[in-house]
Amino acid sequence: MPVTLHSHSGQFCRHAHGNLEEVVRTARRKGFRVLGLSEHVPRYRTQDLYEEEVSLCGMPDVQGTSASDLTPEDLVNIFDEYVATAKRLRAQYQDDQFTILVGAETDYINEESLSKAVQLRQHHHLDYLVGSVHHLREIPLDFSQALYNQLLATCGGDLEVLFGEYFDAQFHMLQALKPEVVGHFDLCRLFAPRQHPLCHTLTPELQAKVCRNIDYVQSYGGMVEINSRAYKKNLPRAYPQPDILRIILAKGGRLTLSDDSHGPDDVALHYSVVREYLDEMGVNKVAYPLPCKEKQPANEISTVPVAWVDDVISHPFWSGLL
């Protein structure tokens, strides 16, 4: 019953495709027992809108009419509609063989983005958060090679500076939100030069930051996702890469699985390769959060309640993907 706790749809995310119900139906058909829905939280400033949100070229909006440029207020309304739709789909499709968790993927752009995420969790009674960092110095780090290069230039071209700031930003996000799931732990490597040593092995200083972050996640019972979307982005392994995954395993940290799907065609994408990665690294069990039973701000969580999938490598789920 391998799980996926990180998903998006074109209905609520402009760089994804398909609608949310198609994602749910595909996950159920492929044999998932636990599906986490995690559309992006809103961004609250016009300057933080993505390219496809300000030049939509006649794309249909959520209601199916011709769309113009979005505003931050539109993103808030879209997120509200996402939560309502996700809860309706949960009522329609969930049964004793298929659990749907309603969550959100957060971001850390500035302090407001963190405080707003806490408020959204409380307001919408979300089951869980995927805590991610997509920006550094208020520049997107995973949107395009050009923007990554721009970010790297502001760091004096020093990749170690960029990585260090990324892991520091991640730590600050973890402290503010205590997300149940840590999203694509080493996303800072996505557009880094593949031949650079830091793409494979971190310096002792960076390793210390990673260990600090992992220790903090363990302190409240959070999980680090093994995220298969890295393969679609032509990385050699899923997030996190082996050097970081070894640290998590050595510390006894909790792991979970995610496809980070951006539409129904991405559901379980590269999961067969993820199974090989799990086997290679000696991962024999993964966790997933239990549904939220009471409203509680994310930053007040003491211990994340989870269920476990033991002997995950030999689970019959995988045979259905071959």
Short mmCIF file of C-alpha atoms in Angstrom, two decimals:
data_model
loop_
_atom_site.label_atom_id
_atom_site.label_comp_id
_atom_site.label_asym_id
_atom_site.label_seq_id
_atom_site.Cartn_x
_atom_site.Cartn_y
_atom_site.Cartn_z
CA MET A 1 0.00 0.00 0.00
CA PRO A 2 2.73 2.53 -0.76
CA VAL A 3 1.56 6.05 -0.38
CA THR A 4 2.01 9.39 -2.06
CA LEU A 5 1.71 12.51 0.05
CA HIS A 6 2.62 15.18 -2.49
CA SER A 7 0.36 15.93 -5.45
CA HIS A 8 -0.96 18.74 -7.63
CA SER A 9 -3.50 19.20 -10.42
CA GLY A 10 -3.96 21.64 -13.27
CA GLN A 11 -7.30 22.58 -11.75
CA PHE A 12 -5.55 24.44 -8.95
CA CYS A 13 -1.92 24.76 -10.11
CA ARG A 14 -1.08 26.51 -13.38
CA HIS A 15 2.05 24.46 -14.09
CA ALA A 16 0.22 21.16 -13.63
CA HIS A 17 -2.42 19.43 -15.79
CA GLY A 18 -5.71 17.60 -15.42
CA ASN A 19 -8.25 18.03 -12.65
CA LEU A 20 -8.15 16.90 -9.07
CA GLU A 21 -10.77 14.18 -9.47
CA GLU A 22 -8.69 12.60 -12.24
CA VAL A 23 -5.72 12.50 -9.88
CA VAL A 24 -7.83 10.81 -7.20
CA ARG A 25 -9.31 8.27 -9.61
CA THR A 26 -5.91 7.44 -11.10
CA ALA A 27 -4.32 6.91 -7.69
CA ARG A 28 -7.13 4.61 -6.66
CA ARG A 29 -6.92 2.64 -9.91
CA LYS A 30 -3.16 2.18 -9.52
CA GLY A 31 -3.57 0.64 -6.10
CA PHE A 32 -2.57 3.40 -3.72
CA ARG A 33 -4.04 3.00 -0.27
CA VAL A 34 -3.14 6.51 0.92
CA LEU A 35 -3.26 9.62 -1.27
CA GLY A 36 -2.25 13.00 0.08
CA LEU A 37 -3.59 16.05 -1.74
CA SER A 38 -1.25 19.01 -1.35
CA GLU A 39 -1.91 21.94 -3.64
CA HIS A 40 0.29 25.00 -3.14
CA VAL A 41 -0.68 27.57 -0.54
CA PRO A 42 -1.33 31.05 -1.96
CA ARG A 43 1.36 33.65 -2.48
CA TYR A 44 0.33 37.05 -1.20
CA ARG A 45 2.31 39.56 -3.25
CA THR A 46 2.04 40.35 -6.96
CA GLN A 47 5.81 40.12 -7.32
CA ASP A 48 5.68 36.47 -6.21
CA LEU A 49 3.30 35.34 -8.96
CA TYR A 50 4.76 32.84 -11.41
CA GLU A 51 5.08 33.44 -15.12
CA GLU A 52 2.06 31.32 -16.05
CA GLU A 53 -0.07 33.23 -13.55
CA VAL A 54 0.56 36.61 -15.15
CA SER A 55 0.60 35.57 -18.83
CA LEU A 56 -2.03 32.88 -19.18
CA CYS A 57 -2.67 33.34 -22.91
CA GLY A 58 -6.34 32.50 -22.70
CA MET A 59 -5.98 29.39 -20.52
CA PRO A 60 -9.25 28.39 -18.84
CA ASP A 61 -9.55 29.33 -15.22
CA VAL A 62 -10.86 27.10 -12.43
CA GLN A 63 -14.47 27.72 -13.46
CA GLY A 64 -13.73 27.00 -17.14
CA THR A 65 -13.97 30.54 -18.49
CA SER A 66 -11.27 32.52 -20.23
CA ALA A 67 -8.61 33.53 -17.74
CA SER A 68 -6.73 36.78 -17.43
CA ASP A 69 -3.80 37.56 -15.21
CA LEU A 70 -4.24 36.28 -11.68
CA THR A 71 -3.92 38.34 -8.54
CA PRO A 72 -2.86 37.24 -5.05
CA GLU A 73 -6.53 37.46 -4.07
CA ASP A 74 -7.34 35.00 -6.86
CA LEU A 75 -4.80 32.56 -5.44
CA VAL A 76 -6.50 32.74 -2.04
CA ASN A 77 -9.88 31.99 -3.65
CA ILE A 78 -8.40 29.16 -5.71
CA PHE A 79 -6.94 27.59 -2.56
CA ASP A 80 -10.28 27.85 -0.76
CA GLU A 81 -11.94 26.12 -3.70
CA TYR A 82 -9.24 23.45 -3.68
CA VAL A 83 -9.90 22.57 -0.05
CA ALA A 84 -13.65 22.40 -0.63
CA THR A 85 -13.15 20.21 -3.71
CA ALA A 86 -10.66 17.94 -1.94
CA LYS A 87 -13.02 17.38 0.98
CA ARG A 88 -15.88 16.63 -1.42
CA LEU A 89 -13.72 14.09 -3.26
CA ARG A 90 -12.69 12.53 0.03
CA ALA A 91 -16.33 12.05 0.96
CA GLN A 92 -17.02 10.56 -2.47
CA TYR A 93 -14.03 8.22 -2.92
CA GLN A 94 -12.62 7.34 0.49
CA ASP A 95 -13.39 3.89 1.89
CA ASP A 96 -11.67 1.31 4.07
CA GLN A 97 -9.24 0.51 1.24
CA PHE A 98 -8.41 4.06 0.16
CA THR A 99 -7.60 7.00 2.43
CA ILE A 100 -7.45 10.59 1.21
CA LEU A 101 -5.58 13.16 3.28
CA VAL A 102 -6.26 16.83 2.59
CA GLY A 103 -3.16 18.95 3.01
CA ALA A 104 -1.14 21.70 1.39
CA GLU A 105 2.39 22.38 0.23
CA THR A 106 3.83 25.46 1.87
CA ASP A 107 6.65 27.76 0.90
CA TYR A 108 8.99 30.14 2.65
CA ILE A 109 9.40 33.42 0.79
CA ASN A 110 9.25 35.75 3.78
CA GLU A 111 7.88 35.75 7.31
CA GLU A 112 4.35 36.51 6.11
CA SER A 113 4.31 33.33 4.02
CA LEU A 114 5.01 31.28 7.13
CA SER A 115 2.47 32.97 9.39
CA LYS A 116 -0.17 32.72 6.66
CA ALA A 117 0.51 28.98 6.30
CA VAL A 118 -0.13 28.48 10.02
CA GLN A 119 -3.42 30.38 9.67
CA LEU A 120 -4.48 28.36 6.62
CA ARG A 121 -3.87 25.09 8.41
CA GLN A 122 -5.97 26.20 11.34
CA HIS A 123 -8.75 27.70 9.22
CA HIS A 124 -9.14 24.73 6.87
CA HIS A 125 -8.45 21.97 9.42
CA LEU A 126 -5.83 20.43 7.13
CA ASP A 127 -4.61 16.91 7.78
CA TYR A 128 -0.96 17.73 7.14
CA LEU A 129 1.54 20.09 5.56
CA VAL A 130 4.32 19.46 3.08
CA GLY A 131 6.95 21.95 4.15
CA SER A 132 9.01 23.13 1.19
CA VAL A 133 11.41 25.90 0.28
CA HIS A 134 11.07 27.10 -3.32
CA HIS A 135 12.63 30.55 -2.92
CA LEU A 136 15.88 32.03 -1.67
CA ARG A 137 16.43 35.76 -1.44
CA GLU A 138 12.84 35.92 -2.73
CA ILE A 139 13.97 34.35 -6.05
CA PRO A 140 12.41 31.04 -7.18
CA LEU A 141 15.10 28.35 -7.10
CA ASP A 142 13.29 25.52 -8.91
CA PHE A 143 11.23 27.31 -11.57
CA SER A 144 13.85 27.60 -14.31
CA GLN A 145 17.56 27.36 -14.95
CA ALA A 146 17.64 31.09 -15.72
CA LEU A 147 16.19 32.06 -12.33
CA TYR A 148 18.52 29.62 -10.56
CA ASN A 149 21.48 31.19 -12.34
CA GLN A 150 20.22 34.61 -11.27
CA LEU A 151 20.01 33.41 -7.68
CA LEU A 152 23.48 31.88 -7.85
CA ALA A 153 24.86 35.16 -9.19
CA THR A 154 23.51 36.98 -6.11
CA CYS A 155 25.49 34.44 -4.05
CA GLY A 156 28.67 35.48 -5.85
CA GLY A 157 28.54 32.33 -7.96
CA ASP A 158 29.34 30.28 -4.86
CA LEU A 159 27.20 27.15 -4.76
CA GLU A 160 28.16 26.44 -1.16
CA VAL A 161 26.74 29.81 -0.12
CA LEU A 162 23.49 29.04 -1.97
CA PHE A 163 23.21 25.57 -0.42
CA GLY A 164 23.99 26.92 3.04
CA GLU A 165 21.28 29.57 2.77
CA TYR A 166 18.86 26.94 1.49
CA PHE A 167 19.36 24.63 4.46
CA ASP A 168 19.16 27.61 6.85
CA ALA A 169 15.88 28.69 5.24
CA GLN A 170 14.64 25.13 5.50
CA PHE A 171 15.48 25.07 9.21
CA HIS A 172 13.60 28.31 9.79
CA MET A 173 10.59 26.92 7.92
CA LEU A 174 10.72 23.73 9.99
CA GLN A 175 10.74 25.71 13.23
CA ALA A 176 7.83 27.88 12.14
CA LEU A 177 5.57 25.17 10.70
CA LYS A 178 6.67 21.76 11.99
CA PRO A 179 5.37 20.20 8.75
CA GLU A 180 4.49 16.55 8.90
CA VAL A 181 6.30 16.01 5.59
CA VAL A 182 9.49 17.75 4.48
CA GLY A 183 9.27 18.34 0.74
CA HIS A 184 12.13 17.56 -1.69
CA PHE A 185 14.76 17.94 1.01
CA ASP A 186 17.65 18.87 -1.31
CA LEU A 187 15.75 20.81 -3.97
CA CYS A 188 18.68 23.23 -4.04
CA ARG A 189 20.49 20.67 -6.21
CA LEU A 190 17.93 20.67 -9.03
CA PHE A 191 19.55 23.25 -11.30
CA ALA A 192 23.06 23.10 -9.85
CA PRO A 193 25.83 22.03 -12.26
CA ARG A 194 25.71 18.22 -12.26
CA GLN A 195 29.50 17.93 -12.25
CA HIS A 196 29.86 20.06 -9.11
CA PRO A 197 31.01 17.99 -6.10
CA LEU A 198 28.22 19.42 -3.92
CA CYS A 199 25.64 17.67 -6.08
CA HIS A 200 26.94 14.38 -4.70
CA THR A 201 28.71 15.07 -1.41
CA LEU A 202 28.25 18.01 0.93
CA THR A 203 31.04 19.77 2.78
CA PRO A 204 31.29 19.17 6.55
CA GLU A 205 29.74 22.59 7.16
CA LEU A 206 26.74 21.79 4.97
CA GLN A 207 26.45 18.31 6.46
CA ALA A 208 26.19 19.93 9.88
CA LYS A 209 23.25 22.04 8.69
CA VAL A 210 21.56 18.96 7.21
CA CYS A 211 22.06 17.03 10.47
CA ARG A 212 20.61 19.95 12.44
CA ASN A 213 17.53 19.99 10.21
CA ILE A 214 17.04 16.23 10.36
CA ASP A 215 17.41 16.26 14.15
CA TYR A 216 14.74 18.93 14.36
CA VAL A 217 12.34 16.97 12.15
CA GLN A 218 12.90 13.95 14.37
CA SER A 219 12.21 16.01 17.49
CA TYR A 220 8.53 16.36 16.53
CA GLY A 221 8.12 13.12 14.58
CA GLY A 222 8.05 14.54 11.06
CA MET A 223 8.83 12.62 7.89
CA VAL A 224 11.17 13.29 4.97
CA GLU A 225 9.66 12.34 1.64
CA ILE A 226 11.48 10.20 -0.90
CA ASN A 227 10.25 12.13 -3.92
CA SER A 228 10.26 10.45 -7.34
CA ARG A 229 9.81 13.66 -9.34
CA ALA A 230 13.58 14.11 -9.22
CA TYR A 231 13.85 11.42 -11.91
CA LYS A 232 11.60 13.42 -14.23
CA LYS A 233 13.98 16.33 -13.68
CA ASN A 234 16.92 14.09 -14.69
CA LEU A 235 18.51 13.88 -11.27
CA PRO A 236 20.38 10.61 -10.63
CA ARG A 237 18.23 9.62 -7.63
CA ALA A 238 15.00 10.66 -5.97
CA TYR A 239 15.07 13.49 -3.46
CA PRO A 240 16.96 13.31 -1.17
CA GLN A 241 20.15 12.15 -2.88
CA PRO A 242 22.03 9.21 -1.28
CA ASP A 243 24.41 11.26 0.87
CA ILE A 244 21.50 12.89 2.71
CA LEU A 245 19.33 9.77 2.78
CA ARG A 246 22.18 7.90 4.47
CA ILE A 247 22.24 10.52 7.23
CA ILE A 248 18.48 10.20 7.76
CA LEU A 249 18.72 6.41 7.93
CA ALA A 250 21.69 6.52 10.30
CA LYS A 251 19.69 8.76 12.63
CA GLY A 252 16.61 6.54 12.45
CA GLY A 253 14.51 9.26 10.84
CA ARG A 254 11.03 8.73 9.50
CA LEU A 255 10.59 8.48 5.73
CA THR A 256 7.56 8.58 3.47
CA LEU A 257 6.92 8.35 -0.27
CA SER A 258 5.75 10.95 -2.77
CA ASP A 259 5.45 11.16 -6.53
CA ASP A 260 4.98 14.96 -6.47
CA SER A 261 2.55 14.40 -9.33
CA HIS A 262 1.46 17.40 -11.37
CA GLY A 263 -1.59 15.71 -12.88
CA PRO A 264 -3.05 12.24 -13.40
CA ASP A 265 -0.36 11.21 -15.89
CA ASP A 266 2.28 11.72 -13.19
CA VAL A 267 0.65 9.56 -10.52
CA ALA A 268 3.18 6.88 -9.50
CA LEU A 269 5.59 8.19 -12.14
CA HIS A 270 9.03 6.59 -11.66
CA TYR A 271 7.82 4.66 -8.61
CA SER A 272 9.34 1.46 -9.98
CA VAL A 273 12.71 3.23 -9.95
CA VAL A 274 12.00 4.49 -6.43
CA ARG A 275 11.54 0.89 -5.33
CA GLU A 276 15.04 0.13 -6.61
CA TYR A 277 16.34 3.15 -4.68
CA LEU A 278 14.64 1.98 -1.49
CA ASP A 279 16.17 -1.46 -1.94
CA GLU A 280 19.61 -0.04 -2.70
CA MET A 281 19.57 2.17 0.40
CA GLY A 282 18.06 -0.42 2.75
CA VAL A 283 14.77 1.39 3.38
CA ASN A 284 12.37 -1.25 4.70
CA LYS A 285 9.47 0.82 6.00
CA VAL A 286 7.76 4.14 5.37
CA ALA A 287 5.25 6.17 7.34
CA TYR A 288 2.28 8.39 6.64
CA PRO A 289 0.39 10.82 8.89
CA LEU A 290 -2.95 9.95 10.38
CA PRO A 291 -5.90 12.24 9.59
CA CYS A 292 -6.13 15.36 11.71
CA LYS A 293 -8.66 14.92 14.51
CA GLU A 294 -8.65 18.41 15.95
CA LYS A 295 -7.76 21.91 14.90
CA GLN A 296 -4.21 22.64 15.96
CA PRO A 297 -1.74 25.17 14.56
CA ALA A 298 1.12 23.43 12.78
CA ASN A 299 3.71 25.10 15.00
CA GLU A 300 2.08 23.64 18.14
CA ILE A 301 2.34 20.00 17.08
CA SER A 302 4.33 18.01 19.63
CA THR A 303 4.45 14.56 18.02
CA VAL A 304 3.11 13.64 14.60
CA PRO A 305 0.86 10.54 14.80
CA VAL A 306 1.71 8.13 11.98
CA ALA A 307 0.95 4.69 10.62
CA TRP A 308 3.61 2.45 9.11
CA VAL A 309 4.01 0.38 5.97
CA ASP A 310 6.43 -2.39 6.93
CA ASP A 311 8.47 -4.52 4.52
CA VAL A 312 7.67 -1.94 1.87
CA ILE A 313 10.01 -3.46 -0.76
CA SER A 314 8.02 -6.69 -1.01
CA HIS A 315 4.57 -5.08 -0.96
CA PRO A 316 2.31 -6.34 -3.79
CA PHE A 317 1.61 -2.74 -4.82
CA TRP A 318 4.80 -2.68 -6.86
CA SER A 319 3.84 -5.60 -9.08
CA GLY A 320 0.85 -3.63 -10.30
CA LEU A 321 3.17 -0.94 -11.67
CA LEU A 322 5.28 -3.28 -13.80
#
